[in-house]
Amino acid sequence: MFRATPKLLLVPAVALALTLGGCSSGGASNGSGAATGAVADSHLTQILKSKTVRIAVSSDSPGYGVMKSDGTHEGFDIDVANALGASLGAKVEFVTATNESRIPLLQTDKADAVIATFTASDARAQVVDMSEPYAASSTVFMVPAGSPIASYADLDGKSVATSRGSVGEQILKASFPNAKITGFNTTADSIQALKSGKVDALIENNAIVGGLVKKEPSAFQVLKGDPIKPALFSIGVKQGDQTWLNYLNNFLRNYNISGQNEASLQKWFGLSLPAFLAH
């Protein structure tokens, strides 16, 4: 019987090793190159180089984001944005956003991130990427003090102010088809419409409504009823930038654990951070 000598076994073994080594080397090189390219193209890399981060925020959402007469911004979302900038060692460049413009600003690279009461809905997650949540909310109705509207059923046939492209507008269309939707470009316009009597009610985020009622209890009241569509707020970014998204998630975890998020929520709304967000 023929016996393979050690020398004969060595030849195919060496050839096999060289073949596998060649494939392995080529594959690793390609993978590394692709990964390096992704990091180089990331918003994170660009921000660290430019020392500037462009953040789209609301300028007319009381408590969340408001532009003051001197051009500076303040609010709960603004605190998040400033903390993010500080973590990056970058100057924050605020980009004014409406509910309708938030997604286009990301898709056209006019903003690196959106921090503007951006509800993490499934529909939005199909066109932009969403970070882990940093706040929770629900939607409620506000009416003038002494209004004859006493329940959700009383909204039939009544005009309700809402911001175009908002969750409130979606809720009205889906759950209150008999209400008359009156859309406005900004939250401030919706609030003014209610103040001036142009509409019968307003639908908005519970913290915004709560802040307004707290500020002017003789002018407004929250319509009685269960909070509608509890929601989570996330930071929105352009799709496909996993490096940037990873950083934002890490930042938010540290922001929550540090107690800064809780302190800001207490400052602007007198609310506590939900337990599931605190850790």
PDB file of C-alpha atoms in Angstrom:
ATOM      1  CA  MET A   1       0.000   0.000   0.000  1.00  0.00           C
ATOM      2  CA  PHE A   2       1.145   3.512  -0.853  1.00  0.00           C
ATOM      3  CA  ARG A   3       2.076   5.647   2.161  1.00  0.00           C
ATOM      4  CA  ALA A   4       2.122   9.422   2.084  1.00  0.00           C
ATOM      5  CA  THR A   5       5.435  10.673   3.328  1.00  0.00           C
ATOM      6  CA  PRO A   6       5.620  13.766   5.537  1.00  0.00           C
ATOM      7  CA  LYS A   7       7.162  15.649   2.617  1.00  0.00           C
ATOM      8  CA  LEU A   8       4.235  14.821   0.314  1.00  0.00           C
ATOM      9  CA  LEU A   9       1.737  15.913   2.989  1.00  0.00           C
ATOM     10  CA  LEU A  10       3.581  19.165   3.481  1.00  0.00           C
ATOM     11  CA  VAL A  11       3.136  20.421  -0.085  1.00  0.00           C
ATOM     12  CA  PRO A  12      -0.684  20.545  -0.203  1.00  0.00           C
ATOM     13  CA  ALA A  13      -0.773  21.809   3.389  1.00  0.00           C
ATOM     14  CA  VAL A  14       1.459  24.751   2.529  1.00  0.00           C
ATOM     15  CA  ALA A  15      -0.540  25.482  -0.625  1.00  0.00           C
ATOM     16  CA  LEU A  16      -3.772  25.412   1.346  1.00  0.00           C
ATOM     17  CA  ALA A  17      -2.354  27.721   3.991  1.00  0.00           C
ATOM     18  CA  LEU A  18      -1.181  30.184   1.351  1.00  0.00           C
ATOM     19  CA  THR A  19      -4.569  30.098  -0.357  1.00  0.00           C
ATOM     20  CA  LEU A  20      -6.494  30.686   2.871  1.00  0.00           C
ATOM     21  CA  GLY A  21      -4.033  33.298   3.968  1.00  0.00           C
ATOM     22  CA  GLY A  22      -4.480  35.170   0.712  1.00  0.00           C
ATOM     23  CA  CYS A  23      -8.250  35.100   0.966  1.00  0.00           C
ATOM     24  CA  SER A  24      -8.200  36.063   4.611  1.00  0.00           C
ATOM     25  CA  SER A  25      -5.821  38.929   4.019  1.00  0.00           C
ATOM     26  CA  GLY A  26      -7.842  40.292   1.121  1.00  0.00           C
ATOM     27  CA  GLY A  27     -11.130  40.024   3.032  1.00  0.00           C
ATOM     28  CA  ALA A  28      -9.747  41.733   6.104  1.00  0.00           C
ATOM     29  CA  SER A  29      -8.303  44.521   4.025  1.00  0.00           C
ATOM     30  CA  ASN A  30     -11.591  45.175   2.247  1.00  0.00           C
ATOM     31  CA  GLY A  31     -13.581  45.090   5.489  1.00  0.00           C
ATOM     32  CA  SER A  32     -11.181  47.433   7.230  1.00  0.00           C
ATOM     33  CA  GLY A  33     -11.235  49.813   4.293  1.00  0.00           C
ATOM     34  CA  ALA A  34     -15.023  49.921   4.247  1.00  0.00           C
ATOM     35  CA  ALA A  35     -15.179  50.484   7.996  1.00  0.00           C
ATOM     36  CA  THR A  36     -12.560  53.230   7.808  1.00  0.00           C
ATOM     37  CA  GLY A  37     -14.484  54.899   5.008  1.00  0.00           C
ATOM     38  CA  ALA A  38     -17.737  54.796   6.990  1.00  0.00           C
ATOM     39  CA  VAL A  39     -16.092  56.404  10.013  1.00  0.00           C
ATOM     40  CA  ALA A  40     -14.400  59.043   7.867  1.00  0.00           C
ATOM     41  CA  ASP A  41     -17.718  59.976   6.268  1.00  0.00           C
ATOM     42  CA  SER A  42     -19.607  60.036   9.570  1.00  0.00           C
ATOM     43  CA  HIS A  43     -21.148  63.221  10.909  1.00  0.00           C
ATOM     44  CA  LEU A  44     -19.256  62.478  14.121  1.00  0.00           C
ATOM     45  CA  THR A  45     -15.888  62.648  12.343  1.00  0.00           C
ATOM     46  CA  GLN A  46     -16.852  65.865  10.573  1.00  0.00           C
ATOM     47  CA  ILE A  47     -18.073  67.453  13.829  1.00  0.00           C
ATOM     48  CA  LEU A  48     -14.878  66.571  15.689  1.00  0.00           C
ATOM     49  CA  LYS A  49     -12.853  68.148  12.891  1.00  0.00           C
ATOM     50  CA  SER A  50     -14.935  71.308  12.456  1.00  0.00           C
ATOM     51  CA  LYS A  51     -15.678  71.728  16.183  1.00  0.00           C
ATOM     52  CA  THR A  52     -19.249  72.671  15.215  1.00  0.00           C
ATOM     53  CA  VAL A  53     -22.450  70.645  15.476  1.00  0.00           C
ATOM     54  CA  ARG A  54     -25.620  71.798  13.684  1.00  0.00           C
ATOM     55  CA  ILE A  55     -28.717  70.927  15.683  1.00  0.00           C
ATOM     56  CA  ALA A  56     -32.262  71.512  14.461  1.00  0.00           C
ATOM     57  CA  VAL A  57     -34.492  72.754  17.286  1.00  0.00           C
ATOM     58  CA  SER A  58     -37.911  74.286  17.799  1.00  0.00           C
ATOM     59  CA  SER A  59     -37.968  78.024  18.353  1.00  0.00           C
ATOM     60  CA  ASP A  60     -41.603  78.323  19.423  1.00  0.00           C
ATOM     61  CA  SER A  61     -42.338  75.361  21.722  1.00  0.00           C
ATOM     62  CA  PRO A  62     -42.631  76.725  25.282  1.00  0.00           C
ATOM     63  CA  GLY A  63     -40.569  74.711  27.724  1.00  0.00           C
ATOM     64  CA  TYR A  64     -38.889  72.677  24.987  1.00  0.00           C
ATOM     65  CA  GLY A  65     -37.335  75.184  22.641  1.00  0.00           C
ATOM     66  CA  VAL A  66     -37.846  78.941  22.313  1.00  0.00           C
ATOM     67  CA  MET A  67     -35.812  81.637  20.625  1.00  0.00           C
ATOM     68  CA  LYS A  68     -35.617  84.719  22.830  1.00  0.00           C
ATOM     69  CA  SER A  69     -35.635  88.310  21.599  1.00  0.00           C
ATOM     70  CA  ASP A  70     -31.834  88.437  21.789  1.00  0.00           C
ATOM     71  CA  GLY A  71     -31.533  85.464  19.420  1.00  0.00           C
ATOM     72  CA  THR A  72     -30.482  82.936  22.050  1.00  0.00           C
ATOM     73  CA  HIS A  73     -32.345  79.685  22.673  1.00  0.00           C
ATOM     74  CA  GLU A  74     -33.668  78.124  25.852  1.00  0.00           C
ATOM     75  CA  GLY A  75     -35.698  75.108  26.903  1.00  0.00           C
ATOM     76  CA  PHE A  76     -35.507  71.426  27.774  1.00  0.00           C
ATOM     77  CA  ASP A  77     -34.418  70.332  24.283  1.00  0.00           C
ATOM     78  CA  ILE A  78     -31.932  73.200  24.173  1.00  0.00           C
ATOM     79  CA  ASP A  79     -30.341  71.859  27.366  1.00  0.00           C
ATOM     80  CA  VAL A  80     -29.920  68.468  25.671  1.00  0.00           C
ATOM     81  CA  ALA A  81     -28.406  70.137  22.593  1.00  0.00           C
ATOM     82  CA  ASN A  82     -25.949  72.206  24.640  1.00  0.00           C
ATOM     83  CA  ALA A  83     -24.890  69.160  26.667  1.00  0.00           C
ATOM     84  CA  LEU A  84     -24.312  67.234  23.426  1.00  0.00           C
ATOM     85  CA  GLY A  85     -22.174  70.063  22.078  1.00  0.00           C
ATOM     86  CA  ALA A  86     -20.142  70.158  25.293  1.00  0.00           C
ATOM     87  CA  SER A  87     -19.554  66.395  25.145  1.00  0.00           C
ATOM     88  CA  LEU A  88     -18.124  66.827  21.645  1.00  0.00           C
ATOM     89  CA  GLY A  89     -16.078  69.911  22.472  1.00  0.00           C
ATOM     90  CA  ALA A  90     -18.056  71.607  19.703  1.00  0.00           C
ATOM     91  CA  LYS A  91     -19.933  74.859  19.268  1.00  0.00           C
ATOM     92  CA  VAL A  92     -23.675  74.336  18.826  1.00  0.00           C
ATOM     93  CA  GLU A  93     -25.123  75.971  15.729  1.00  0.00           C
ATOM     94  CA  PHE A  94     -28.907  76.038  16.117  1.00  0.00           C
ATOM     95  CA  VAL A  95     -31.048  75.497  13.020  1.00  0.00           C
ATOM     96  CA  THR A  96     -34.669  76.555  13.375  1.00  0.00           C
ATOM     97  CA  ALA A  97     -37.039  73.689  12.575  1.00  0.00           C
ATOM     98  CA  THR A  98     -40.797  73.353  12.237  1.00  0.00           C
ATOM     99  CA  ASN A  99     -42.591  70.029  12.650  1.00  0.00           C
ATOM    100  CA  GLU A 100     -42.668  69.652   8.872  1.00  0.00           C
ATOM    101  CA  SER A 101     -39.053  70.620   8.204  1.00  0.00           C
ATOM    102  CA  ARG A 102     -37.333  68.356  10.743  1.00  0.00           C
ATOM    103  CA  ILE A 103     -36.915  65.336   8.464  1.00  0.00           C
ATOM    104  CA  PRO A 104     -35.964  67.309   5.304  1.00  0.00           C
ATOM    105  CA  LEU A 105     -33.260  69.146   7.283  1.00  0.00           C
ATOM    106  CA  LEU A 106     -31.641  65.790   8.055  1.00  0.00           C
ATOM    107  CA  GLN A 107     -32.099  64.325   4.588  1.00  0.00           C
ATOM    108  CA  THR A 108     -30.488  67.358   2.921  1.00  0.00           C
ATOM    109  CA  ASP A 109     -27.615  67.497   5.426  1.00  0.00           C
ATOM    110  CA  LYS A 110     -28.592  70.932   6.702  1.00  0.00           C
ATOM    111  CA  ALA A 111     -28.509  69.605  10.258  1.00  0.00           C
ATOM    112  CA  ASP A 112     -26.436  66.922  11.967  1.00  0.00           C
ATOM    113  CA  ALA A 113     -29.240  66.080  14.384  1.00  0.00           C
ATOM    114  CA  VAL A 114     -32.790  67.016  15.310  1.00  0.00           C
ATOM    115  CA  ILE A 115     -33.611  67.624  18.979  1.00  0.00           C
ATOM    116  CA  ALA A 116     -37.109  69.050  18.770  1.00  0.00           C
ATOM    117  CA  THR A 117     -39.813  67.005  20.533  1.00  0.00           C
ATOM    118  CA  PHE A 118     -39.149  64.402  17.836  1.00  0.00           C
ATOM    119  CA  THR A 119     -41.487  61.487  18.563  1.00  0.00           C
ATOM    120  CA  ALA A 120     -39.908  58.135  17.709  1.00  0.00           C
ATOM    121  CA  SER A 121     -42.726  56.853  15.514  1.00  0.00           C
ATOM    122  CA  ASP A 122     -42.382  53.813  13.242  1.00  0.00           C
ATOM    123  CA  ALA A 123     -43.201  55.961  10.206  1.00  0.00           C
ATOM    124  CA  ARG A 124     -40.350  58.377  10.944  1.00  0.00           C
ATOM    125  CA  ALA A 125     -37.941  55.527  11.663  1.00  0.00           C
ATOM    126  CA  GLN A 126     -38.485  54.371   8.077  1.00  0.00           C
ATOM    127  CA  VAL A 127     -36.898  57.544   6.661  1.00  0.00           C
ATOM    128  CA  VAL A 128     -34.462  58.700   9.380  1.00  0.00           C
ATOM    129  CA  ASP A 129     -32.594  56.984  12.199  1.00  0.00           C
ATOM    130  CA  MET A 130     -33.700  57.515  15.799  1.00  0.00           C
ATOM    131  CA  SER A 131     -31.583  57.433  18.945  1.00  0.00           C
ATOM    132  CA  GLU A 132     -32.551  55.854  22.224  1.00  0.00           C
ATOM    133  CA  PRO A 133     -35.281  57.959  23.918  1.00  0.00           C
ATOM    134  CA  TYR A 134     -34.373  60.784  26.267  1.00  0.00           C
ATOM    135  CA  ALA A 135     -37.899  61.887  27.276  1.00  0.00           C
ATOM    136  CA  ALA A 136     -41.493  60.648  27.318  1.00  0.00           C
ATOM    137  CA  SER A 137     -44.748  62.476  26.753  1.00  0.00           C
ATOM    138  CA  SER A 138     -48.378  62.166  25.817  1.00  0.00           C
ATOM    139  CA  THR A 139     -50.844  64.333  23.943  1.00  0.00           C
ATOM    140  CA  VAL A 140     -53.688  66.302  25.530  1.00  0.00           C
ATOM    141  CA  PHE A 141     -56.223  68.972  24.619  1.00  0.00           C
ATOM    142  CA  MET A 142     -56.299  72.496  26.018  1.00  0.00           C
ATOM    143  CA  VAL A 143     -59.381  74.727  25.987  1.00  0.00           C
ATOM    144  CA  PRO A 144     -60.141  78.215  27.308  1.00  0.00           C
ATOM    145  CA  ALA A 145     -61.052  78.356  30.994  1.00  0.00           C
ATOM    146  CA  GLY A 146     -64.821  77.962  31.359  1.00  0.00           C
ATOM    147  CA  SER A 147     -65.188  76.404  27.902  1.00  0.00           C
ATOM    148  CA  PRO A 148     -68.389  74.409  27.271  1.00  0.00           C
ATOM    149  CA  ILE A 149     -66.149  71.657  25.901  1.00  0.00           C
ATOM    150  CA  ALA A 150     -65.969  69.260  28.849  1.00  0.00           C
ATOM    151  CA  SER A 151     -65.005  65.928  27.257  1.00  0.00           C
ATOM    152  CA  TYR A 152     -63.538  64.412  24.115  1.00  0.00           C
ATOM    153  CA  ALA A 153     -67.045  63.806  22.794  1.00  0.00           C
ATOM    154  CA  ASP A 154     -67.677  67.551  22.854  1.00  0.00           C
ATOM    155  CA  LEU A 155     -64.948  68.111  20.255  1.00  0.00           C
ATOM    156  CA  ASP A 156     -67.236  66.984  17.419  1.00  0.00           C
ATOM    157  CA  GLY A 157     -67.774  69.922  15.100  1.00  0.00           C
ATOM    158  CA  LYS A 158     -65.309  72.100  17.015  1.00  0.00           C
ATOM    159  CA  SER A 159     -62.204  73.692  15.514  1.00  0.00           C
ATOM    160  CA  VAL A 160     -58.953  72.363  16.954  1.00  0.00           C
ATOM    161  CA  ALA A 161     -55.573  74.009  16.423  1.00  0.00           C
ATOM    162  CA  THR A 162     -52.551  71.828  15.707  1.00  0.00           C
ATOM    163  CA  SER A 163     -49.105  72.155  14.177  1.00  0.00           C
ATOM    164  CA  ARG A 164     -48.852  70.787  10.651  1.00  0.00           C
ATOM    165  CA  GLY A 165     -46.873  67.549  10.487  1.00  0.00           C
ATOM    166  CA  SER A 166     -47.220  66.933  14.236  1.00  0.00           C
ATOM    167  CA  VAL A 167     -48.361  63.884  16.156  1.00  0.00           C
ATOM    168  CA  GLY A 168     -51.372  65.952  17.253  1.00  0.00           C
ATOM    169  CA  GLU A 169     -52.463  66.355  13.638  1.00  0.00           C
ATOM    170  CA  GLN A 170     -52.184  62.579  13.114  1.00  0.00           C
ATOM    171  CA  ILE A 171     -54.275  61.920  16.228  1.00  0.00           C
ATOM    172  CA  LEU A 172     -57.016  64.290  15.096  1.00  0.00           C
ATOM    173  CA  LYS A 173     -57.243  62.643  11.687  1.00  0.00           C
ATOM    174  CA  ALA A 174     -57.282  59.115  13.107  1.00  0.00           C
ATOM    175  CA  SER A 175     -59.337  59.452  16.291  1.00  0.00           C
ATOM    176  CA  PHE A 176     -61.340  62.680  16.033  1.00  0.00           C
ATOM    177  CA  PRO A 177     -62.626  62.712  12.438  1.00  0.00           C
ATOM    178  CA  ASN A 178     -65.561  64.958  13.323  1.00  0.00           C
ATOM    179  CA  ALA A 179     -63.392  67.717  14.726  1.00  0.00           C
ATOM    180  CA  LYS A 180     -62.394  70.560  12.411  1.00  0.00           C
ATOM    181  CA  ILE A 181     -58.625  70.495  12.023  1.00  0.00           C
ATOM    182  CA  THR A 182     -57.050  73.941  11.821  1.00  0.00           C
ATOM    183  CA  GLY A 183     -53.386  73.584  10.960  1.00  0.00           C
ATOM    184  CA  PHE A 184     -50.643  76.113  11.697  1.00  0.00           C
ATOM    185  CA  ASN A 185     -46.942  76.196  10.846  1.00  0.00           C
ATOM    186  CA  THR A 186     -45.789  76.663  14.425  1.00  0.00           C
ATOM    187  CA  THR A 187     -46.867  75.810  17.956  1.00  0.00           C
ATOM    188  CA  ALA A 188     -46.834  79.509  18.831  1.00  0.00           C
ATOM    189  CA  ASP A 189     -49.378  80.206  16.072  1.00  0.00           C
ATOM    190  CA  SER A 190     -51.615  77.428  17.388  1.00  0.00           C
ATOM    191  CA  ILE A 191     -51.473  78.835  20.903  1.00  0.00           C
ATOM    192  CA  GLN A 192     -52.203  82.356  19.670  1.00  0.00           C
ATOM    193  CA  ALA A 193     -55.190  81.080  17.696  1.00  0.00           C
ATOM    194  CA  LEU A 194     -56.670  79.645  20.890  1.00  0.00           C
ATOM    195  CA  LYS A 195     -55.907  82.811  22.850  1.00  0.00           C
ATOM    196  CA  SER A 196     -57.609  84.986  20.250  1.00  0.00           C
ATOM    197  CA  GLY A 197     -60.672  82.760  19.978  1.00  0.00           C
ATOM    198  CA  LYS A 198     -60.038  81.692  16.388  1.00  0.00           C
ATOM    199  CA  VAL A 199     -60.296  78.037  17.429  1.00  0.00           C
ATOM    200  CA  ASP A 200     -62.177  76.178  20.146  1.00  0.00           C
ATOM    201  CA  ALA A 201     -59.357  73.939  21.364  1.00  0.00           C
ATOM    202  CA  LEU A 202     -55.715  73.038  20.889  1.00  0.00           C
ATOM    203  CA  ILE A 203     -53.987  69.651  20.838  1.00  0.00           C
ATOM    204  CA  GLU A 204     -50.371  69.506  21.981  1.00  0.00           C
ATOM    205  CA  ASN A 205     -47.721  67.775  24.021  1.00  0.00           C
ATOM    206  CA  ASN A 206     -48.718  67.378  27.668  1.00  0.00           C
ATOM    207  CA  ALA A 207     -45.667  69.236  28.989  1.00  0.00           C
ATOM    208  CA  ILE A 208     -46.278  72.246  26.725  1.00  0.00           C
ATOM    209  CA  VAL A 209     -49.961  72.356  27.665  1.00  0.00           C
ATOM    210  CA  GLY A 210     -49.173  71.820  31.342  1.00  0.00           C
ATOM    211  CA  GLY A 211     -46.678  74.669  31.260  1.00  0.00           C
ATOM    212  CA  LEU A 212     -49.198  77.030  29.659  1.00  0.00           C
ATOM    213  CA  VAL A 213     -51.962  76.155  32.105  1.00  0.00           C
ATOM    214  CA  LYS A 214     -49.549  76.555  35.013  1.00  0.00           C
ATOM    215  CA  LYS A 215     -48.511  79.960  33.693  1.00  0.00           C
ATOM    216  CA  GLU A 216     -52.031  81.193  32.921  1.00  0.00           C
ATOM    217  CA  PRO A 217     -54.499  79.137  35.021  1.00  0.00           C
ATOM    218  CA  SER A 218     -57.226  81.736  34.607  1.00  0.00           C
ATOM    219  CA  ALA A 219     -56.991  81.565  30.817  1.00  0.00           C
ATOM    220  CA  PHE A 220     -56.644  77.855  30.015  1.00  0.00           C
ATOM    221  CA  GLN A 221     -57.504  74.413  31.280  1.00  0.00           C
ATOM    222  CA  VAL A 222     -56.630  70.859  30.281  1.00  0.00           C
ATOM    223  CA  LEU A 223     -59.560  68.967  28.815  1.00  0.00           C
ATOM    224  CA  LYS A 224     -60.461  66.020  31.037  1.00  0.00           C
ATOM    225  CA  GLY A 225     -59.705  62.621  29.573  1.00  0.00           C
ATOM    226  CA  ASP A 226     -57.010  59.997  29.393  1.00  0.00           C
ATOM    227  CA  PRO A 227     -53.696  61.143  27.873  1.00  0.00           C
ATOM    228  CA  ILE A 228     -53.562  60.136  24.221  1.00  0.00           C
ATOM    229  CA  LYS A 229     -50.823  58.181  22.520  1.00  0.00           C
ATOM    230  CA  PRO A 230     -47.974  58.156  25.034  1.00  0.00           C
ATOM    231  CA  ALA A 231     -44.777  58.759  23.075  1.00  0.00           C
ATOM    232  CA  LEU A 232     -40.995  58.742  23.361  1.00  0.00           C
ATOM    233  CA  PHE A 233     -38.740  61.566  22.183  1.00  0.00           C
ATOM    234  CA  SER A 234     -35.505  60.683  20.391  1.00  0.00           C
ATOM    235  CA  ILE A 235     -32.705  62.479  18.587  1.00  0.00           C
ATOM    236  CA  GLY A 236     -33.162  62.153  14.846  1.00  0.00           C
ATOM    237  CA  VAL A 237     -30.254  61.713  12.405  1.00  0.00           C
ATOM    238  CA  LYS A 238     -29.832  60.963   8.726  1.00  0.00           C
ATOM    239  CA  GLN A 239     -30.127  57.294   7.842  1.00  0.00           C
ATOM    240  CA  GLY A 240     -27.033  55.138   7.458  1.00  0.00           C
ATOM    241  CA  ASP A 241     -24.610  56.831   9.874  1.00  0.00           C
ATOM    242  CA  GLN A 242     -24.248  54.142  12.530  1.00  0.00           C
ATOM    243  CA  THR A 243     -21.074  55.691  13.963  1.00  0.00           C
ATOM    244  CA  TRP A 244     -22.893  58.944  14.763  1.00  0.00           C
ATOM    245  CA  LEU A 245     -25.943  57.111  16.079  1.00  0.00           C
ATOM    246  CA  ASN A 246     -23.751  54.990  18.377  1.00  0.00           C
ATOM    247  CA  TYR A 247     -22.194  58.123  19.828  1.00  0.00           C
ATOM    248  CA  LEU A 248     -25.580  59.752  20.459  1.00  0.00           C
ATOM    249  CA  ASN A 249     -26.855  56.664  22.275  1.00  0.00           C
ATOM    250  CA  ASN A 250     -23.754  56.624  24.449  1.00  0.00           C
ATOM    251  CA  PHE A 251     -24.123  60.359  25.158  1.00  0.00           C
ATOM    252  CA  LEU A 252     -27.767  59.965  26.187  1.00  0.00           C
ATOM    253  CA  ARG A 253     -27.016  57.105  28.563  1.00  0.00           C
ATOM    254  CA  ASN A 254     -24.401  59.239  30.300  1.00  0.00           C
ATOM    255  CA  TYR A 255     -26.678  62.308  30.241  1.00  0.00           C
ATOM    256  CA  ASN A 256     -29.447  60.372  31.986  1.00  0.00           C
ATOM    257  CA  ILE A 257     -27.177  58.744  34.573  1.00  0.00           C
ATOM    258  CA  SER A 258     -25.482  62.060  35.400  1.00  0.00           C
ATOM    259  CA  GLY A 259     -28.765  63.543  36.608  1.00  0.00           C
ATOM    260  CA  GLN A 260     -28.600  66.430  34.121  1.00  0.00           C
ATOM    261  CA  ASN A 261     -31.680  65.242  32.254  1.00  0.00           C
ATOM    262  CA  GLU A 262     -33.707  64.948  35.475  1.00  0.00           C
ATOM    263  CA  ALA A 263     -32.600  68.416  36.614  1.00  0.00           C
ATOM    264  CA  SER A 264     -33.587  69.973  33.288  1.00  0.00           C
ATOM    265  CA  LEU A 265     -36.992  68.266  33.293  1.00  0.00           C
ATOM    266  CA  GLN A 266     -37.653  69.546  36.803  1.00  0.00           C
ATOM    267  CA  LYS A 267     -36.534  73.035  35.824  1.00  0.00           C
ATOM    268  CA  TRP A 268     -38.778  73.419  32.807  1.00  0.00           C
ATOM    269  CA  PHE A 269     -41.824  71.305  33.681  1.00  0.00           C
ATOM    270  CA  GLY A 270     -41.580  70.258  37.316  1.00  0.00           C
ATOM    271  CA  LEU A 271     -41.702  66.631  36.149  1.00  0.00           C
ATOM    272  CA  SER A 272     -39.592  63.601  37.066  1.00  0.00           C
ATOM    273  CA  LEU A 273     -37.760  61.503  34.540  1.00  0.00           C
ATOM    274  CA  PRO A 274     -39.561  58.169  33.975  1.00  0.00           C
ATOM    275  CA  ALA A 275     -37.766  55.332  35.752  1.00  0.00           C
ATOM    276  CA  PHE A 276     -37.086  53.434  32.528  1.00  0.00           C
ATOM    277  CA  LEU A 277     -35.126  56.427  31.174  1.00  0.00           C
ATOM    278  CA  ALA A 278     -33.132  57.150  34.307  1.00  0.00           C
ATOM    279  CA  HIS A 279     -30.719  54.235  33.914  1.00  0.00           C
TER     280      HIS A 279
END
